[in-house]
Coordinates of C-alpha atoms in Angstrom, one line a residue:
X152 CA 172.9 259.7 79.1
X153 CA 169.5 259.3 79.4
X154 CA 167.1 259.0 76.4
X155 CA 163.6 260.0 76.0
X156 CA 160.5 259.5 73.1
X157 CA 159.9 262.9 71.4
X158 CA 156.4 263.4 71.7
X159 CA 154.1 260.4 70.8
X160 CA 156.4 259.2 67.8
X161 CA 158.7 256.4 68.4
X162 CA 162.4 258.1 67.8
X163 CA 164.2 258.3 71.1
X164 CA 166.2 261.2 71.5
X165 CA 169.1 262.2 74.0
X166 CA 167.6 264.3 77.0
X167 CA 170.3 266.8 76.8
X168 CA 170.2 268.1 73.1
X169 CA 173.5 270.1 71.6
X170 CA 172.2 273.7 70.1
X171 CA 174.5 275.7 67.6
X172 CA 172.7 278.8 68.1
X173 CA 175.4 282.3 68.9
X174 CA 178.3 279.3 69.1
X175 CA 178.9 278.3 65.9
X176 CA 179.7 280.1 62.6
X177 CA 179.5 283.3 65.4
X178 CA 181.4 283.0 68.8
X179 CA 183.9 280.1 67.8
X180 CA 185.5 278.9 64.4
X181 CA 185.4 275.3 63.4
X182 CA 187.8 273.6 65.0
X183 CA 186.6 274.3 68.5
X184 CA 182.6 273.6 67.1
X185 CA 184.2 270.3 66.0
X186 CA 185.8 269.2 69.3
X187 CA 183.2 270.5 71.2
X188 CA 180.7 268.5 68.5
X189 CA 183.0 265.3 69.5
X190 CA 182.8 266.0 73.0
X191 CA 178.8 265.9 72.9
X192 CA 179.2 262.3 71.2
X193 CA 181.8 261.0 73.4
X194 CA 179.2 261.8 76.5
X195 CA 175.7 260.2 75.0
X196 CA 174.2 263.2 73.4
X197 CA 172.8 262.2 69.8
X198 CA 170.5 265.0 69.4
X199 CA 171.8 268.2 67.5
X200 CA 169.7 271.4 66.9
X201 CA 170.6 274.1 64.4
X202 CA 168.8 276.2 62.4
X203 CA 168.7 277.6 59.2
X204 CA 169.1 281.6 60.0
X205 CA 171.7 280.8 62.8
X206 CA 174.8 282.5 61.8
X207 CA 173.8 283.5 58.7
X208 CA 173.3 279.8 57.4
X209 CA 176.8 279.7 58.4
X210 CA 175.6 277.2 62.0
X211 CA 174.5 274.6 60.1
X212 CA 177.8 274.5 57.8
X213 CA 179.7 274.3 60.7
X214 CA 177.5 271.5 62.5
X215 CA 177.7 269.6 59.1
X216 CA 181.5 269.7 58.9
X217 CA 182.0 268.7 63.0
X218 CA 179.7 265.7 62.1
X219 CA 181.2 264.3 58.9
X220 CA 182.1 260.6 59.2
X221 CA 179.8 259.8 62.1
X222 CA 177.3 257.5 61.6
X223 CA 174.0 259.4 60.4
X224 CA 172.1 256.6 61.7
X225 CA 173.1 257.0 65.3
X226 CA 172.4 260.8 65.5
X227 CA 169.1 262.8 65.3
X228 CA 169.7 266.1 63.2
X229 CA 166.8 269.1 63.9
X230 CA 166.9 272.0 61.9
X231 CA 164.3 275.2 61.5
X232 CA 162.8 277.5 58.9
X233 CA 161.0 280.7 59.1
X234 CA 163.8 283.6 59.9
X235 CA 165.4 285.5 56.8
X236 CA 168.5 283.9 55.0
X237 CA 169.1 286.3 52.2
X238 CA 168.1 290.1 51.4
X239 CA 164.6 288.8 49.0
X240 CA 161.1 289.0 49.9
X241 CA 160.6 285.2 49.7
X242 CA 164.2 284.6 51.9
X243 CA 162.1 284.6 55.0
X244 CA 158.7 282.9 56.3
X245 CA 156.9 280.2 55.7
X246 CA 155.6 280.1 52.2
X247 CA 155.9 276.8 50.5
X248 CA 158.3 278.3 48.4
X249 CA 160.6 279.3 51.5
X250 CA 160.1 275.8 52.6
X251 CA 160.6 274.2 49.8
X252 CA 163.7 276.0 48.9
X253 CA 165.4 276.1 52.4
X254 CA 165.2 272.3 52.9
X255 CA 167.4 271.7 50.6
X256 CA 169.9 274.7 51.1
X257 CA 169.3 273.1 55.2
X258 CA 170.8 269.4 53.3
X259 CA 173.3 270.9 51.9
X260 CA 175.4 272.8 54.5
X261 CA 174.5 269.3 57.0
X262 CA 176.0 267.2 54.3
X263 CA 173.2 264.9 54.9
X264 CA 169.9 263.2 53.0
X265 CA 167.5 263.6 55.3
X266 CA 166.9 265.6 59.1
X267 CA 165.0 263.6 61.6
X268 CA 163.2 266.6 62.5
X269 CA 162.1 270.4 60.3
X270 CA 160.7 273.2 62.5
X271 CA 158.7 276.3 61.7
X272 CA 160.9 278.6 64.0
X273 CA 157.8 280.9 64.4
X274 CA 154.0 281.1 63.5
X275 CA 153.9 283.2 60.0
X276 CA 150.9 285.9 60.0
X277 CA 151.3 286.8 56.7
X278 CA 151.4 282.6 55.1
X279 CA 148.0 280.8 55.3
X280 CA 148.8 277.9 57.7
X281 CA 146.9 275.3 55.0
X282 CA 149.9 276.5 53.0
X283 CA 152.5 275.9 55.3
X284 CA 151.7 272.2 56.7
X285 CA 151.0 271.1 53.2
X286 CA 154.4 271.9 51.9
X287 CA 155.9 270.5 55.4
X288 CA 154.0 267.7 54.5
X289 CA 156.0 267.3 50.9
X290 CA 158.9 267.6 52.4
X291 CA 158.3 264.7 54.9
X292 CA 157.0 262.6 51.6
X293 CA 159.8 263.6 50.1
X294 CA 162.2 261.8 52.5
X295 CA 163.9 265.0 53.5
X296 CA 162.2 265.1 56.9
X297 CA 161.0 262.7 59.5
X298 CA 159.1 264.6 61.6
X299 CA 157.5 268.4 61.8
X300 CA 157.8 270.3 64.5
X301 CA 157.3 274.0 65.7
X302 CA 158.9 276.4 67.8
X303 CA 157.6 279.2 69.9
X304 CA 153.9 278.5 68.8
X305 CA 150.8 280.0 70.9
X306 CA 148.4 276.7 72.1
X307 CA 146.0 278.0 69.2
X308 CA 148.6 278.0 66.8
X309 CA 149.8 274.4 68.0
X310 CA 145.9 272.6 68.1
X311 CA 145.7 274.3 64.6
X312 CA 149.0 273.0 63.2
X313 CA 148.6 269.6 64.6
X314 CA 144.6 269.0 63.2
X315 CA 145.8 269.9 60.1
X316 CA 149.0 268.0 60.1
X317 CA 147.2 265.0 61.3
X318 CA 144.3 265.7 58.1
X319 CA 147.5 265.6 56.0
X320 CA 149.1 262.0 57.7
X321 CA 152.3 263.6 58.8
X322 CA 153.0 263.5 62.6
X323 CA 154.0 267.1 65.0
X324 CA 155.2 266.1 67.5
X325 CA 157.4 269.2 68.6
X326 CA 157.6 272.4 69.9
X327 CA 160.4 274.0 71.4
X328 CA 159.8 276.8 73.8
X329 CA 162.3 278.8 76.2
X330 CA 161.4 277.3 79.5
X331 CA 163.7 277.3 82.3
X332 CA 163.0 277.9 86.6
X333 CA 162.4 282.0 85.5
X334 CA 160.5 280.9 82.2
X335 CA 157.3 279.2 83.1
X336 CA 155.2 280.4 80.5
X337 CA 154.2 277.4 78.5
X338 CA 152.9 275.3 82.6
X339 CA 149.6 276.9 81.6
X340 CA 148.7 276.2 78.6
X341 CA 150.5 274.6 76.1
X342 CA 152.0 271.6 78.1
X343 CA 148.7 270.5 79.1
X344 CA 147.9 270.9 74.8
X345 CA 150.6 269.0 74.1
X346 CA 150.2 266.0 76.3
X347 CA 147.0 265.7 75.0
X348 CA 148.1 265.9 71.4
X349 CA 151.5 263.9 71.7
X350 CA 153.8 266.9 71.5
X351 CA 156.6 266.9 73.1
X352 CA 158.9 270.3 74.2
X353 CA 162.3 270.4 73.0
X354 CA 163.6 273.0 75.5
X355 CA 165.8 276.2 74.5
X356 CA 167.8 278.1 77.4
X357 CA 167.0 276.5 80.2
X358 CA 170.0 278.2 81.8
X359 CA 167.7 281.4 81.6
X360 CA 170.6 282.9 79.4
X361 CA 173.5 282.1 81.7
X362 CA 171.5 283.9 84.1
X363 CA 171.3 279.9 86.4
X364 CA 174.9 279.1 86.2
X365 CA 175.0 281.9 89.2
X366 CA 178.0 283.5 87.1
X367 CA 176.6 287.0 87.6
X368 CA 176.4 288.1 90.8
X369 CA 174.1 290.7 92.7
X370 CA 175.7 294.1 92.8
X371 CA 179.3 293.7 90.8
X372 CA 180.2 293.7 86.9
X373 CA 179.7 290.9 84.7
X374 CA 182.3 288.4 84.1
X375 CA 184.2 289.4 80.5
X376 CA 183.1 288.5 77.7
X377 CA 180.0 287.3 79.0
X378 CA 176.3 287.7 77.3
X379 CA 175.6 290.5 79.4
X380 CA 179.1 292.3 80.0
X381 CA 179.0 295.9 78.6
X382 CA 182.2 297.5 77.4
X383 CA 183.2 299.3 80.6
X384 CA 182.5 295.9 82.5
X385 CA 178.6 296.4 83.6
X386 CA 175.5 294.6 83.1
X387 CA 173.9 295.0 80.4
X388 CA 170.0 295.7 81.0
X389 CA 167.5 292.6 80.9
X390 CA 164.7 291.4 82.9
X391 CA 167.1 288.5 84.5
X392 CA 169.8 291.0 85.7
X393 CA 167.2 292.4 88.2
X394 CA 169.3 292.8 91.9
X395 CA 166.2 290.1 93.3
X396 CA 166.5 287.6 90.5
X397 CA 170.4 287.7 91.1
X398 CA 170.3 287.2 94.6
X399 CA 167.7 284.8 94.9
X400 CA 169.4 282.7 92.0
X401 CA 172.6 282.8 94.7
X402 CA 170.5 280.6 97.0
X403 CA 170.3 277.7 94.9
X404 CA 174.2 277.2 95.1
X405 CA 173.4 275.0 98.4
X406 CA 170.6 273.2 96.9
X407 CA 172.4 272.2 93.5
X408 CA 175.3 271.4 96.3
X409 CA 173.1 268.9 97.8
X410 CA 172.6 266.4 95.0
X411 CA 175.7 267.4 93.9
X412 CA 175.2 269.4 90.4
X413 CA 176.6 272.4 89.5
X414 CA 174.1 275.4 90.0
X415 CA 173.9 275.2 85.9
X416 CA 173.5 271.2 86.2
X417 CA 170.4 271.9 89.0
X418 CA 168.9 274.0 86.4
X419 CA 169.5 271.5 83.2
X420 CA 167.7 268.6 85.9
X421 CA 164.7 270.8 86.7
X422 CA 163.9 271.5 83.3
X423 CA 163.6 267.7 82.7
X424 CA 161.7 267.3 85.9
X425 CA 158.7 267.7 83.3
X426 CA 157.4 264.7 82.0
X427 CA 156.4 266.7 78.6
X428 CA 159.6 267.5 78.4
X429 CA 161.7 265.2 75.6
X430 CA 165.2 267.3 75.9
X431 CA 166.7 270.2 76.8
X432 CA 169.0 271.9 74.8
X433 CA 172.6 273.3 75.8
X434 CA 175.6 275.0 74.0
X435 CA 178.7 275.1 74.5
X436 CA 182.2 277.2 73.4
X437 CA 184.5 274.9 75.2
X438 CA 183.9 270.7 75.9
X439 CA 184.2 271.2 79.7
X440 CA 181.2 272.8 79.7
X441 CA 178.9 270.1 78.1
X442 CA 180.4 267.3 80.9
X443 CA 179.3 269.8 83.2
X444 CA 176.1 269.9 82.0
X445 CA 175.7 265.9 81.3
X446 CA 175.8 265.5 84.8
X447 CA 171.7 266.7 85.1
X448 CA 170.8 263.7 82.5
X449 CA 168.9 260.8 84.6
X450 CA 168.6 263.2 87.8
X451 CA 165.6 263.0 89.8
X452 CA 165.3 265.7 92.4
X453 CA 162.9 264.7 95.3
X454 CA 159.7 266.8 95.4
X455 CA 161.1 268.4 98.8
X456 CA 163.5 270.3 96.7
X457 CA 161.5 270.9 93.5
X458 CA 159.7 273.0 96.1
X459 CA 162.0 275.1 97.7
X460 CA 162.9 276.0 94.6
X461 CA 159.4 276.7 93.6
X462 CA 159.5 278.7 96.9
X463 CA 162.7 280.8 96.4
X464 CA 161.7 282.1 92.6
X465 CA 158.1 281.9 92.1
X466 CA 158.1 285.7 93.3
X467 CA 160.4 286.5 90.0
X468 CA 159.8 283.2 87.7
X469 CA 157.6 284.6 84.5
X470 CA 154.7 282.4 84.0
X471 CA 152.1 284.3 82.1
X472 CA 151.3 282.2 79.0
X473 CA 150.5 285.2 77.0
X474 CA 154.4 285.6 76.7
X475 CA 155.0 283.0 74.1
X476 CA 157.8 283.9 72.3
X477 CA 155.7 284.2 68.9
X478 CA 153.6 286.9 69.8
X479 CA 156.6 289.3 69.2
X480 CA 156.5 288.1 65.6
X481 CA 153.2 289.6 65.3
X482 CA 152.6 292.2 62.2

């Protein structure tokens, strides 16, 4: 496993990070979380993300449980705030009373003190940001948190949490975007922001939502029980599922085949071809899958390739910068 500095701060984190999100609490009970939990130890990974609203808060239970009696010392624990986790008009956002409140609902389900690392899930329209960094700033002096981070943030919305942040003498060094070969929305903008303010990305679905593993294939049904299988067998509809995309993504099996990575490994190792990059993240519903995907850690692939595939997808990859994620939390 290969470990990286997240942002400017000086905690090293595992470059392949273990997500919860639609596994845990939702897709499989707690014994297979568990031993796929022990799997991500056995292979390097230290780094587990979760988040409050995952699962109905039911996630970070489960993460909790699979981790009891390792060493908290050896692992880094992120977890978010900002989507709802109850029916009331305060169960959502990021008021200091949200904050304050689902920090230590967050401790409780992880069974632990303290995370390394509390994330604003989204920008909040309707919470002055003064309001927000001050009470993510009392929960870092409160020893519950090491480090702030955000997640899906415009590059205005980042430069403003991190001037105030540093005015307040708490470090952001975070965001996590979706950024994968056919996501290349934050290249424009916020990378560049964030080198220059010591933010590093924490990267969700860099398998473009299974779409990289080259499991769906131009012009047949889904595999069962996959993300995008319908009930009669068919894709469902989404901007990946295109019959270009599908057969373009295809002609990567013989490139991952050359430096001998699974065509879901290729796209784990491109992902932390960026040097802003300080992890990706990956799930999993069974161990295998995770060894598969440990294989991209420490990977370098030679600038010839990074540009055949630059070649072979820029004519599909998204990379408009006015896509970040947040701007569909917008009122």
């Amino acid at each position: 496993m290969e470990y990286r500095k997240l942002g400017s701060s000086g905690m090293y984190i595992s470059a392949l990070a273990y997500g919860n999100w639609v596994t845990h609490g939702e897709q499989i009970d707690q014994e297979a979380a568990s031993a796929c939990v022990r799997k991500a130890l056995d292979l390097g990974i230290s780094t587990f993300d979760t988040a409050d609203a995952y699962a109905g808060t039911r996630a970070e239970s489960a993460l909790g449980e699979a981790l009891r009696g390792t060493r908290r010392e050896s692992l880094e624990i992120f977890t978010k705030v900002y989507f709802p986790t109850g029916e009331g008009k305060n169960d959502r956002g990021l008021s200091r009373k949200h904050i304050l409140e689902s920090i230590n609902g967050s401790l409780t389900r992880l069974g632990t003190d303290y995370v390394d690392l509390y994330q604003a899930h989204r920008y909040d329209y309707e919470t002055p940001l003064e309001e927000t960094m001050q009470a993510f700033a009392d929960v870092v002096r409160a020893g519950k948190a090491h480090y702030i981070g955000v997640s899906e943030w415009t590059v205005e919305e980042i430069r403003a949490g991190a001037a105030l942040a540093k005015d307040l003498g708490i470090q952001l060094i975070s965001n996590q975007p979706q950024y994968s070969m056919l996501w290349r929305v934050i290249e424009e903008e916020v990378v560049p922001a964030s080198v220059e303010l010591g933010i590093g990305q924490i990267c969700w679905s860099p398998l473009a939502q299974g779409i990289l593993t080259g499991k769906y294939l131009p012009g047949q049904a889904a595999p069962a029980q996959s993300r995008f299988a319908s009930e009669d067998g068919s894709l469902k509809e989404n901007r990946y599922l295109s019959e270009d995309i599908l057969q373009r993504v295809q002609q990567l099996r013989p490139l991952a085949e050359e430096v001998g990575l699974s065509m879901a490994g290729l796209a784990v190792a491109w992902v932390l071809q960026n040097s802003n990059v300080s992890a990706a993240i990956v799930g999993a519903s069974r161990p295998e899958q995770l060894e598969d995907n440990a294989k991209a850690a420490g990977v370098r692939l030679d600038d010839s390739l990074m540009a055949r595939i630059d070649e072979l997808l820029d004519p599909v990859a998204e990379r408009d910068p006015q896509k970040v994620e947040s701007f569909k939390e917008r009122p």
